[in-house]
Amino acid sequence: MAEYTKSLPIPQPESDFYWEKAKAHELWLTHCDDCDSTYFYPRPICPGCFSRNTKPMQSSGKGTIYTYAIVHRAPLPGWRDDVPYIVAQVELEGGARIPTNIVGVEPDPANLKVGMAVEVVFDDVTEKITLPKFKLAG
Amino acid sequence: MPNANLSRTVAIVGAAESDELGVVPHKSALQHHAEAAHNALADAGLSVKDVDGLFTAGFSTLITAEYMGITPRFSDSTSVGGSSFVVEIAHALAAINAGMCEVAVITHGQTGRSGRASGNSSGLYDPNFPNMQYEQPYGIMGPPINYSMACTRYMHQYGEERTRQALAEIAVSTRKWAQMNPKAQMREPMSFDDYHASRWISWPFHLFDCCLVTDAGAAVVLTTAARARDLPKKPVWVLGAAEYHDHFMMSQMPDLTRTPAYVSGPLALQMAGVTHNDIDLAMIYDSFTYTVLATLESLGYCKPGEGPDFVANQRTAPGGDFALNTSGGGLSYTHPGMYGIFLLVEAVRQLRGECGERQLKDPKLSLVNGTGGQLSSTGTTVLAVD
């Protein structure tokens, strides 16, 4: 396998569970039992109401494209062979928004529309790290 | 609301760029800070020995103060991206009124174009930062990619074609202003066709939707009303000043079509006791054409989605009835990374009548809005001359 040359996340104590679940091909968010919101990214105190009454919760992995762009100029050398590629924010069922890539579709605005249904796929980019990405649903 | 009694208690008394802007490989970022401070103090008729308050962003003031030989009794290195320097107008206003300092200098210097080290002064490359963990692994990094995603959402909500036309209007009108600024980097004419033909950087952004990347520095000097009246140049009064931020990463932005100017703008205007119609010059951070479109709406110049009508038919170009970014902006004049201080320099020069060919007719009031991060932070200030 060729060396992976793109940036990798360095999991932090509050996000170890997120990356461990991703490695198991599951997408987990955090749910606040006080304000009944589901949020990304992982942190133990709710950014909506500052409650500590929160817990990890598995996401269905289904959502819609909230917005996207098609990158033509690689931001770092690791992406030079990837351009053009699709960056996006996906709004998951339950409301959390997650930054990601849309994969499995030609990067052309004619193929993409805000609001399109998408579902999670898992990209095992290294032995340790799996990135949740999204493909068009159906 | 900030205390309206502080309106007109502090003035900008000096403003200047560093000696050379554009492609300046023979000077460091810190040298741009020092040259800009030197030039701004000369403009103010003050000495470096008068300076007791020092403000900057990117660098710590520990570094800029040592480099320039300044020992401030008040210092502020607030780093909220390109908005920092406008935000620091509010901070200087507060500090001067609290007696924490009397002569405040805000300095900037960056070598975004030619710097020998990677541009790491913002600290954004710390692996603990949320964007390093959740965005950069997806190739989501840097302003063009992030801002272009915000723009796609705007297009979805308000129409792609009319949004595209608005972006082109802003790019073309801004270039026309730059053609009248001898210090502007991009002075050749830009047609609408040129805009549409420029290459994609990150769809929906063409190259000409994006600001320049230059080497440059600038500084402004502020002091008390009493002291300002004794100085050689016309005081540029701070009538209102406010700041706000509501996210760090673009993927956490509450509404991709509304910048924090929706709070900082009205607060600054209220403090100043003026309304949009009173403003003669709007200096609005143009990191991207879209930044201007979203900011005009957020400031309340028009309603959400009406920006494309507001800027239609080259209304913001020379001779139009809405004077905007008369320096040529970050799009065509200069943009070294954190551009906010240059908005202030142009506003001061226009209000003093020092702008030569591009000088507006007798402007009295300017609104300056700096934006920083990923549309994360804004500082708004209202400036006036008697």
Short mmCIF file of C-alpha atoms in Angstrom, two decimals:
data_model
loop_
_atom_site.label_atom_id
_atom_site.label_comp_id
_atom_site.label_asym_id
_atom_site.label_seq_id
_atom_site.Cartn_x
_atom_site.Cartn_y
_atom_site.Cartn_z
CA MET A 1 0.00 0.00 0.00
CA ALA A 2 1.37 3.39 -0.99
CA GLU A 3 2.28 5.73 1.82
CA TYR A 4 -0.63 7.93 2.91
CA THR A 5 0.46 11.53 2.39
CA LYS A 6 -2.58 13.52 3.51
CA SER A 7 -3.14 15.09 6.92
CA LEU A 8 -4.31 12.68 9.60
CA PRO A 9 -6.28 13.46 12.72
CA ILE A 10 -4.55 13.07 16.06
CA PRO A 11 -7.34 11.83 18.35
CA GLN A 12 -7.62 13.68 21.62
CA PRO A 13 -8.87 12.32 24.94
CA GLU A 14 -12.45 13.46 24.38
CA SER A 15 -12.52 12.13 20.81
CA ASP A 16 -10.88 8.71 21.23
CA PHE A 17 -14.31 7.06 21.19
CA TYR A 18 -15.26 8.83 17.95
CA TRP A 19 -12.21 7.57 16.09
CA GLU A 20 -12.42 4.09 17.65
CA LYS A 21 -16.04 3.80 16.49
CA ALA A 22 -15.08 5.06 13.04
CA LYS A 23 -12.45 2.33 12.86
CA ALA A 24 -15.27 -0.12 13.61
CA HIS A 25 -17.25 1.50 10.74
CA GLU A 26 -19.74 3.23 12.98
CA LEU A 27 -20.52 6.94 13.15
CA TRP A 28 -21.09 8.26 16.66
CA LEU A 29 -22.21 11.69 17.76
CA THR A 30 -22.91 13.12 21.20
CA HIS A 31 -26.40 13.55 22.61
CA CYS A 32 -27.37 16.03 25.31
CA ASP A 33 -30.12 14.67 27.55
CA ASP A 34 -30.91 18.12 28.94
CA CYS A 35 -31.58 20.05 25.73
CA ASP A 36 -32.21 16.90 23.64
CA SER A 37 -29.76 17.91 20.92
CA THR A 38 -27.32 15.75 19.01
CA TYR A 39 -24.07 17.43 18.15
CA PHE A 40 -20.72 17.12 16.41
CA TYR A 41 -17.79 17.35 17.24
CA PRO A 42 -17.19 15.24 20.35
CA ARG A 43 -16.96 17.19 23.60
CA PRO A 44 -18.39 16.18 26.94
CA ILE A 45 -20.06 19.48 27.81
CA CYS A 46 -22.95 20.42 25.50
CA PRO A 47 -22.17 23.48 23.32
CA GLY A 48 -25.92 24.21 23.13
CA CYS A 49 -26.76 24.45 26.85
CA PHE A 50 -23.46 23.78 28.67
CA SER A 51 -24.90 20.68 30.37
CA ARG A 52 -22.64 17.84 31.47
CA ASN A 53 -25.54 15.42 31.02
CA THR A 54 -24.34 14.10 27.67
CA LYS A 55 -23.51 10.72 26.19
CA PRO A 56 -22.22 9.22 22.95
CA MET A 57 -24.98 8.18 20.56
CA GLN A 58 -24.74 6.24 17.32
CA SER A 59 -25.83 8.05 14.17
CA SER A 60 -27.86 6.40 11.43
CA GLY A 61 -25.23 7.74 9.03
CA LYS A 62 -28.01 9.16 6.86
CA GLY A 63 -28.31 12.81 6.06
CA THR A 64 -28.42 15.45 3.36
CA ILE A 65 -25.83 17.69 1.72
CA TYR A 66 -25.94 21.00 3.62
CA THR A 67 -23.38 22.56 1.33
CA TYR A 68 -20.39 21.58 -0.77
CA ALA A 69 -17.55 22.86 -2.93
CA ILE A 70 -15.30 21.35 -5.57
CA VAL A 71 -11.62 21.91 -4.84
CA HIS A 72 -9.49 22.52 -7.94
CA ARG A 73 -6.30 23.79 -6.32
CA ALA A 74 -4.79 21.33 -3.86
CA PRO A 75 -4.33 22.91 -0.42
CA LEU A 76 -1.36 20.67 0.37
CA PRO A 77 0.86 18.41 -1.76
CA GLY A 78 -0.97 15.32 -0.46
CA TRP A 79 -4.09 16.30 -2.40
CA ARG A 80 -2.40 17.05 -5.75
CA ASP A 81 -3.48 13.76 -7.29
CA ASP A 82 -7.01 14.13 -5.92
CA VAL A 83 -8.13 17.43 -7.47
CA PRO A 84 -10.82 18.10 -8.31
CA TYR A 85 -12.44 16.62 -5.19
CA ILE A 86 -15.64 17.33 -3.29
CA VAL A 87 -15.69 18.84 0.19
CA ALA A 88 -18.99 19.11 1.98
CA GLN A 89 -20.95 19.62 5.13
CA VAL A 90 -23.55 16.92 5.70
CA GLU A 91 -26.54 17.51 7.92
CA LEU A 92 -27.22 14.23 9.68
CA GLU A 93 -30.59 12.96 10.86
CA GLY A 94 -31.02 14.66 14.22
CA GLY A 95 -29.45 17.91 13.08
CA ALA A 96 -25.69 17.66 13.61
CA ARG A 97 -23.51 18.97 10.76
CA ILE A 98 -20.30 17.19 9.88
CA PRO A 99 -17.47 18.22 7.54
CA THR A 100 -16.57 15.50 5.06
CA ASN A 101 -15.97 14.44 1.47
CA ILE A 102 -18.62 13.23 -0.97
CA VAL A 103 -17.17 10.23 -2.80
CA GLY A 104 -18.30 7.94 -5.60
CA VAL A 105 -19.57 10.71 -7.87
CA GLU A 106 -17.84 12.79 -10.55
CA PRO A 107 -16.90 16.17 -9.05
CA ASP A 108 -19.14 18.31 -11.22
CA PRO A 109 -21.75 20.77 -9.91
CA ALA A 110 -24.19 19.19 -12.37
CA ASN A 111 -24.12 16.00 -10.27
CA LEU A 112 -24.57 17.60 -6.89
CA LYS A 113 -27.28 19.60 -5.23
CA VAL A 114 -27.72 20.96 -1.74
CA GLY A 115 -30.34 18.80 -0.03
CA MET A 116 -29.42 15.55 -1.76
CA ALA A 117 -29.69 12.45 0.42
CA VAL A 118 -26.37 10.87 1.39
CA GLU A 119 -25.18 8.04 3.58
CA VAL A 120 -21.96 7.36 5.41
CA VAL A 121 -19.18 5.15 4.04
CA PHE A 122 -15.94 4.41 5.81
CA ASP A 123 -12.52 4.98 4.29
CA ASP A 124 -9.78 3.04 6.10
CA VAL A 125 -7.02 5.44 5.13
CA THR A 126 -4.37 3.91 7.45
CA GLU A 127 -4.19 1.02 9.89
CA LYS A 128 -5.16 3.35 12.73
CA ILE A 129 -7.42 5.91 11.13
CA THR A 130 -10.75 5.53 9.35
CA LEU A 131 -12.44 8.61 7.93
CA PRO A 132 -16.23 8.71 7.71
CA LYS A 133 -17.14 9.98 4.23
CA PHE A 134 -20.44 10.14 2.37
CA LYS A 135 -21.92 8.88 -0.90
CA LEU A 136 -25.15 9.77 -2.63
CA ALA A 137 -27.93 7.57 -1.22
CA GLY A 138 -29.81 4.95 -3.19
CA MET B 1 -24.40 48.01 23.69
CA PRO B 2 -20.98 49.65 24.03
CA ASN B 3 -21.16 52.89 26.00
CA ALA B 4 -22.25 55.64 23.61
CA ASN B 5 -20.67 58.19 25.96
CA LEU B 6 -17.30 56.94 24.71
CA SER B 7 -18.13 58.08 21.18
CA ARG B 8 -15.59 60.71 20.00
CA THR B 9 -13.39 60.26 23.09
CA VAL B 10 -10.60 58.68 21.01
CA ALA B 11 -9.29 59.45 17.54
CA ILE B 12 -7.11 57.77 14.99
CA VAL B 13 -4.30 60.28 14.52
CA GLY B 14 -1.89 58.32 12.34
CA ALA B 15 -2.24 55.66 9.65
CA ALA B 16 0.23 54.22 7.17
CA GLU B 17 1.44 51.16 5.33
CA SER B 18 4.97 49.78 5.45
CA ASP B 19 7.39 51.15 2.82
CA GLU B 20 6.76 48.52 0.13
CA LEU B 21 3.71 46.37 -0.57
CA GLY B 22 3.23 43.46 -2.91
CA VAL B 23 6.10 41.14 -3.61
CA VAL B 24 8.77 42.09 -1.06
CA PRO B 25 11.07 39.09 -0.57
CA HIS B 26 13.82 41.21 0.99
CA LYS B 27 11.86 42.16 4.12
CA SER B 28 10.58 40.12 7.07
CA ALA B 29 7.11 40.33 8.55
CA LEU B 30 8.48 42.07 11.63
CA GLN B 31 10.22 44.65 9.48
CA HIS B 32 6.82 45.45 7.94
CA HIS B 33 5.45 45.98 11.48
CA ALA B 34 8.27 48.35 12.38
CA GLU B 35 8.19 50.32 9.13
CA ALA B 36 4.42 50.69 9.36
CA ALA B 37 4.63 51.88 12.97
CA HIS B 38 7.41 54.28 12.03
CA ASN B 39 5.37 55.72 9.17
CA ALA B 40 2.12 55.90 11.16
CA LEU B 41 3.80 57.69 14.08
CA ALA B 42 5.39 60.17 11.67
CA ASP B 43 1.96 60.69 10.12
CA ALA B 44 0.59 61.36 13.61
CA GLY B 45 3.39 63.74 14.57
CA LEU B 46 4.22 61.51 17.54
CA SER B 47 7.38 59.75 18.71
CA VAL B 48 7.84 56.10 19.53
CA LYS B 49 8.55 57.34 23.07
CA ASP B 50 4.92 58.44 23.30
CA VAL B 51 3.65 54.90 22.73
CA ASP B 52 2.40 53.19 25.88
CA GLY B 53 -0.18 50.84 24.37
CA LEU B 54 0.72 48.22 21.77
CA PHE B 55 -1.69 46.05 19.80
CA THR B 56 -1.16 43.43 17.14
CA ALA B 57 -2.26 40.00 15.91
CA GLY B 58 -0.41 36.94 14.70
CA PHE B 59 2.69 37.77 16.65
CA SER B 60 2.61 38.26 20.40
CA THR B 61 3.23 41.88 21.40
CA LEU B 62 6.21 40.48 23.32
CA ILE B 63 7.84 40.00 19.93
CA THR B 64 6.70 43.17 18.17
CA ALA B 65 7.49 45.34 21.22
CA GLU B 66 10.99 43.95 21.57
CA TYR B 67 11.67 44.30 17.84
CA MET B 68 10.64 47.96 17.87
CA GLY B 69 12.09 48.83 21.29
CA ILE B 70 8.71 49.63 22.80
CA THR B 71 7.88 48.85 26.44
CA PRO B 72 4.09 49.17 26.65
CA ARG B 73 2.11 49.36 29.86
CA PHE B 74 -0.90 47.98 27.97
CA SER B 75 -0.72 45.30 25.32
CA ASP B 76 -3.20 43.22 23.31
CA SER B 77 -2.39 40.41 20.88
CA THR B 78 -6.00 39.35 20.24
CA SER B 79 -5.82 36.98 17.30
CA VAL B 80 -9.19 36.69 15.61
CA GLY B 81 -7.76 36.55 12.11
CA GLY B 82 -8.03 39.48 9.74
CA SER B 83 -10.66 41.14 11.91
CA SER B 84 -8.20 41.53 14.80
CA PHE B 85 -7.01 45.01 13.93
CA VAL B 86 -10.53 46.40 13.64
CA VAL B 87 -11.57 44.62 16.83
CA GLU B 88 -8.58 46.24 18.52
CA ILE B 89 -10.00 49.69 17.75
CA ALA B 90 -12.70 48.85 20.30
CA HIS B 91 -10.10 47.50 22.70
CA ALA B 92 -7.92 50.60 22.35
CA LEU B 93 -10.97 52.80 22.89
CA ALA B 94 -11.67 50.97 26.14
CA ALA B 95 -8.05 50.95 27.29
CA ILE B 96 -7.51 54.65 26.61
CA ASN B 97 -10.71 55.58 28.40
CA ALA B 98 -9.74 53.40 31.36
CA GLY B 99 -6.40 55.18 31.62
CA MET B 100 -4.53 51.99 30.81
CA CYS B 101 -2.68 53.77 28.01
CA GLU B 102 -2.73 57.11 26.21
CA VAL B 103 -1.08 56.51 22.85
CA ALA B 104 -2.04 53.18 21.29
CA VAL B 105 -0.41 51.74 18.19
CA ILE B 106 -1.93 48.81 16.29
CA THR B 107 0.64 47.18 14.01
CA HIS B 108 0.47 44.55 11.32
CA GLY B 109 3.08 42.87 9.15
CA GLN B 110 2.93 39.68 7.10
CA THR B 111 4.86 38.13 4.27
CA GLY B 112 2.14 35.88 2.93
CA ARG B 113 3.68 35.96 -0.53
CA SER B 114 7.42 35.63 0.05
CA GLY B 115 7.94 34.67 3.70
CA ARG B 116 10.79 32.21 4.23
CA ALA B 117 8.97 30.21 6.90
CA SER B 118 5.51 28.72 6.41
CA GLY B 119 2.80 31.11 7.50
CA ASN B 120 2.26 29.58 10.89
CA SER B 121 1.82 32.70 12.97
CA SER B 122 -1.90 32.10 13.47
CA GLY B 123 -1.22 28.86 15.33
CA LEU B 124 -3.82 27.05 13.21
CA TYR B 125 -1.50 24.13 12.65
CA ASP B 126 -1.63 22.86 16.23
CA PRO B 127 -2.92 19.25 16.03
CA ASN B 128 -5.12 19.93 19.05
CA PHE B 129 -7.17 22.40 17.08
CA PRO B 130 -10.59 21.03 16.09
CA ASN B 131 -10.08 21.88 12.43
CA MET B 132 -6.90 19.80 12.35
CA GLN B 133 -8.84 16.83 13.63
CA TYR B 134 -12.16 17.15 11.85
CA GLU B 135 -11.66 19.21 8.68
CA GLN B 136 -8.10 19.07 7.41
CA PRO B 137 -8.09 15.25 6.98
CA TYR B 138 -10.79 15.85 4.34
CA GLY B 139 -8.75 18.46 2.51
CA ILE B 140 -10.91 21.18 4.03
CA MET B 141 -8.37 23.82 4.91
CA GLY B 142 -7.66 27.43 4.18
CA PRO B 143 -10.09 30.22 3.41
CA PRO B 144 -10.80 29.58 -0.32
CA ILE B 145 -12.16 26.08 0.31
CA ASN B 146 -14.09 27.06 3.40
CA TYR B 147 -15.59 30.28 2.08
CA SER B 148 -16.56 28.63 -1.19
CA MET B 149 -18.65 26.14 0.76
CA ALA B 150 -20.46 29.01 2.46
CA CYS B 151 -21.10 30.58 -0.94
CA THR B 152 -22.66 27.38 -2.32
CA ARG B 153 -25.18 27.48 0.50
CA TYR B 154 -25.99 31.12 -0.34
CA MET B 155 -26.50 30.16 -3.98
CA HIS B 156 -28.84 27.37 -2.91
CA GLN B 157 -30.94 29.71 -0.79
CA TYR B 158 -30.99 32.76 -3.05
CA GLY B 159 -30.27 31.60 -6.59
CA GLU B 160 -27.06 30.60 -8.32
CA GLU B 161 -27.21 32.89 -11.36
CA ARG B 162 -27.95 36.10 -9.48
CA THR B 163 -25.32 35.23 -6.88
CA ARG B 164 -22.76 34.63 -9.61
CA GLN B 165 -23.58 38.00 -11.16
CA ALA B 166 -23.15 39.69 -7.78
CA LEU B 167 -19.73 38.12 -7.28
CA ALA B 168 -18.69 39.36 -10.71
CA GLU B 169 -20.02 42.86 -10.00
CA ILE B 170 -17.92 43.02 -6.82
CA ALA B 171 -14.75 41.72 -8.47
CA VAL B 172 -15.01 44.10 -11.41
CA SER B 173 -15.98 47.21 -9.41
CA THR B 174 -13.20 46.62 -6.89
CA ARG B 175 -10.64 46.36 -9.68
CA LYS B 176 -11.81 49.74 -11.01
CA TRP B 177 -10.96 51.33 -7.66
CA ALA B 178 -7.57 49.61 -7.62
CA GLN B 179 -6.76 51.16 -10.97
CA MET B 180 -6.77 54.52 -9.21
CA ASN B 181 -4.53 53.39 -6.33
CA PRO B 182 -0.80 53.57 -7.17
CA LYS B 183 -0.10 51.11 -4.34
CA ALA B 184 -2.49 48.47 -5.66
CA GLN B 185 -1.04 45.19 -6.85
CA MET B 186 -3.59 44.48 -9.61
CA ARG B 187 -4.20 47.55 -11.75
CA GLU B 188 -4.89 46.20 -15.21
CA PRO B 189 -8.53 46.35 -16.28
CA MET B 190 -10.83 43.41 -15.48
CA SER B 191 -13.90 42.78 -17.64
CA PHE B 192 -16.85 40.60 -16.73
CA ASP B 193 -15.56 38.12 -19.29
CA ASP B 194 -12.17 38.10 -17.56
CA TYR B 195 -13.93 37.31 -14.31
CA HIS B 196 -15.96 34.43 -15.73
CA ALA B 197 -12.96 33.04 -17.63
CA SER B 198 -10.62 32.97 -14.64
CA ARG B 199 -9.78 29.47 -13.48
CA TRP B 200 -11.55 27.60 -10.72
CA ILE B 201 -9.85 27.63 -7.33
CA SER B 202 -12.64 25.95 -5.41
CA TRP B 203 -16.01 25.91 -7.17
CA PRO B 204 -18.03 28.15 -6.91
CA PHE B 205 -14.98 30.43 -6.61
CA HIS B 206 -13.02 31.56 -9.63
CA LEU B 207 -9.52 32.95 -9.14
CA PHE B 208 -11.01 36.45 -9.30
CA ASP B 209 -13.33 35.70 -6.40
CA CYS B 210 -10.25 35.35 -4.21
CA CYS B 211 -8.08 37.97 -2.54
CA LEU B 212 -4.43 38.43 -3.36
CA VAL B 213 -1.59 36.99 -1.33
CA THR B 214 1.00 39.72 -0.76
CA ASP B 215 3.73 40.98 1.54
CA ALA B 216 2.68 44.09 3.46
CA GLY B 217 2.32 45.86 6.76
CA ALA B 218 0.26 48.73 8.16
CA ALA B 219 -0.31 50.53 11.43
CA VAL B 220 -2.67 53.02 13.02
CA VAL B 221 -2.15 55.32 16.03
CA LEU B 222 -4.92 56.27 18.45
CA THR B 223 -5.00 58.72 21.33
CA THR B 224 -7.28 60.81 23.51
CA ALA B 225 -9.47 63.59 22.13
CA ALA B 226 -7.47 66.21 23.99
CA ARG B 227 -4.19 65.04 22.59
CA ALA B 228 -5.61 64.46 19.10
CA ARG B 229 -6.66 68.10 18.79
CA ASP B 230 -3.05 69.25 19.29
CA LEU B 231 -1.66 67.06 16.50
CA PRO B 232 -1.04 68.28 12.94
CA LYS B 233 -3.64 66.22 11.06
CA LYS B 234 -7.42 66.20 11.28
CA PRO B 235 -8.49 63.72 14.00
CA VAL B 236 -10.49 60.77 12.72
CA TRP B 237 -12.94 60.15 15.55
CA VAL B 238 -14.02 56.72 16.68
CA LEU B 239 -17.79 57.07 16.89
CA GLY B 240 -18.64 53.45 17.46
CA ALA B 241 -16.84 50.14 17.77
CA ALA B 242 -17.97 46.59 18.44
CA GLU B 243 -17.01 42.97 17.85
CA TYR B 244 -18.61 39.53 17.77
CA HIS B 245 -17.80 35.96 16.87
CA ASP B 246 -19.99 32.89 16.71
CA HIS B 247 -17.80 29.94 15.59
CA PHE B 248 -14.28 28.91 14.66
CA MET B 249 -14.66 26.22 11.98
CA MET B 250 -16.88 26.87 8.98
CA SER B 251 -18.66 23.57 9.67
CA GLN B 252 -19.79 25.02 13.04
CA MET B 253 -21.04 28.32 11.58
CA PRO B 254 -24.68 28.74 12.63
CA ASP B 255 -25.78 30.22 9.27
CA LEU B 256 -23.38 30.15 6.32
CA THR B 257 -25.05 33.21 4.79
CA ARG B 258 -24.80 35.47 7.86
CA THR B 259 -21.53 36.75 9.31
CA PRO B 260 -21.08 37.97 12.91
CA ALA B 261 -21.44 41.49 11.49
CA TYR B 262 -25.15 41.00 12.12
CA VAL B 263 -24.31 41.78 15.75
CA SER B 264 -21.14 43.92 15.58
CA GLY B 265 -22.56 46.16 12.83
CA PRO B 266 -25.74 47.30 14.56
CA LEU B 267 -23.88 47.69 17.88
CA ALA B 268 -21.25 49.95 16.31
CA LEU B 269 -23.88 52.01 14.47
CA GLN B 270 -26.01 52.39 17.60
CA MET B 271 -23.01 53.49 19.63
CA ALA B 272 -22.14 55.98 16.90
CA GLY B 273 -25.70 57.27 16.78
CA VAL B 274 -25.83 57.06 13.00
CA THR B 275 -27.64 54.92 10.43
CA HIS B 276 -26.59 53.20 7.23
CA ASN B 277 -27.74 56.12 5.10
CA ASP B 278 -25.38 58.48 6.93
CA ILE B 279 -22.29 56.50 5.88
CA ASP B 280 -20.24 57.95 3.01
CA LEU B 281 -17.75 55.08 2.63
CA ALA B 282 -18.04 51.38 3.46
CA MET B 283 -14.76 49.55 3.92
CA ILE B 284 -15.78 45.90 4.05
CA TYR B 285 -13.24 43.09 4.27
CA ASP B 286 -13.11 41.41 0.87
CA SER B 287 -11.19 38.22 1.43
CA PHE B 288 -13.54 36.93 -1.26
CA THR B 289 -16.27 38.49 -3.33
CA TYR B 290 -18.71 36.43 -1.30
CA THR B 291 -17.45 37.95 1.96
CA VAL B 292 -18.65 41.35 0.74
CA LEU B 293 -22.03 40.02 -0.38
CA ALA B 294 -22.74 38.25 2.91
CA THR B 295 -21.37 41.14 4.99
CA LEU B 296 -23.50 43.82 3.30
CA GLU B 297 -26.57 41.82 4.26
CA SER B 298 -25.32 41.00 7.75
CA LEU B 299 -24.54 44.66 8.45
CA GLY B 300 -28.13 45.45 7.52
CA TYR B 301 -27.53 47.38 4.31
CA CYS B 302 -30.15 45.12 2.76
CA LYS B 303 -32.18 42.06 3.69
CA PRO B 304 -30.92 38.48 3.45
CA GLY B 305 -30.81 37.49 -0.21
CA GLU B 306 -31.04 41.07 -1.47
CA GLY B 307 -27.28 41.58 -1.77
CA PRO B 308 -27.22 40.77 -5.49
CA ASP B 309 -29.74 43.56 -6.14
CA PHE B 310 -27.83 45.92 -3.86
CA VAL B 311 -24.55 45.61 -5.80
CA ALA B 312 -26.09 45.35 -9.29
CA ASN B 313 -25.05 47.51 -12.25
CA GLN B 314 -21.64 48.46 -10.85
CA ARG B 315 -23.24 50.44 -8.07
CA THR B 316 -20.09 50.04 -5.95
CA ALA B 317 -17.65 51.10 -8.69
CA PRO B 318 -16.12 54.60 -9.01
CA GLY B 319 -18.96 56.96 -9.88
CA GLY B 320 -21.57 54.62 -8.40
CA ASP B 321 -23.76 55.74 -5.55
CA PHE B 322 -22.34 53.32 -2.94
CA ALA B 323 -18.63 53.88 -2.25
CA LEU B 324 -17.10 50.55 -1.29
CA ASN B 325 -13.48 49.47 -0.78
CA THR B 326 -12.02 52.46 -2.58
CA SER B 327 -8.44 51.21 -2.10
CA GLY B 328 -9.08 48.29 -4.40
CA GLY B 329 -9.52 45.99 -1.44
CA GLY B 330 -8.04 42.64 -0.64
CA LEU B 331 -9.14 41.55 -4.08
CA SER B 332 -6.96 43.97 -6.05
CA TYR B 333 -4.88 46.24 -3.76
CA THR B 334 -3.17 44.07 -1.17
CA HIS B 335 -3.91 41.12 1.09
CA PRO B 336 -1.01 39.68 3.08
CA GLY B 337 -3.15 37.28 5.15
CA MET B 338 -4.88 39.40 7.78
CA TYR B 339 -6.01 42.44 5.88
CA GLY B 340 -8.22 44.30 8.40
CA ILE B 341 -5.74 47.06 9.22
CA PHE B 342 -5.67 48.19 5.58
CA LEU B 343 -9.41 48.92 5.74
CA LEU B 344 -8.67 51.40 8.52
CA VAL B 345 -5.80 53.04 6.63
CA GLU B 346 -7.99 53.70 3.59
CA ALA B 347 -10.90 54.98 5.68
CA VAL B 348 -8.59 57.44 7.47
CA ARG B 349 -7.12 58.67 4.19
CA GLN B 350 -10.50 59.14 2.56
CA LEU B 351 -11.88 61.01 5.57
CA ARG B 352 -8.80 63.26 5.56
CA GLY B 353 -9.04 63.83 1.80
CA GLU B 354 -5.66 62.26 0.99
CA CYS B 355 -6.70 59.80 -1.72
CA GLY B 356 -5.80 61.65 -4.91
CA GLU B 357 -7.51 60.36 -8.02
CA ARG B 358 -9.85 58.06 -6.10
CA GLN B 359 -10.78 60.62 -3.44
CA LEU B 360 -14.48 60.73 -2.61
CA LYS B 361 -16.13 64.12 -2.42
CA ASP B 362 -15.91 65.36 1.18
CA PRO B 363 -16.75 62.14 3.05
CA LYS B 364 -17.56 62.61 6.73
CA LEU B 365 -18.40 59.09 7.92
CA SER B 366 -16.95 55.68 7.16
CA LEU B 367 -18.02 52.24 8.34
CA VAL B 368 -15.19 49.71 8.57
CA ASN B 369 -15.94 46.01 8.95
CA GLY B 370 -13.15 43.49 9.41
CA THR B 371 -13.80 39.76 9.08
CA GLY B 372 -11.53 37.03 10.38
CA GLY B 373 -11.13 33.28 10.49
CA GLN B 374 -13.68 31.30 8.48
CA LEU B 375 -16.28 34.09 8.52
CA SER B 376 -15.82 33.55 12.26
CA SER B 377 -15.22 36.98 13.71
CA THR B 378 -16.07 40.56 12.86
CA GLY B 379 -15.09 43.95 14.19
CA THR B 380 -17.08 46.97 13.07
CA THR B 381 -16.16 50.57 13.67
CA VAL B 382 -17.63 53.87 12.59
CA LEU B 383 -15.13 56.67 11.94
CA ALA B 384 -15.78 60.37 11.35
CA VAL B 385 -14.14 63.71 10.73
CA ASP B 386 -15.54 67.06 11.85
#
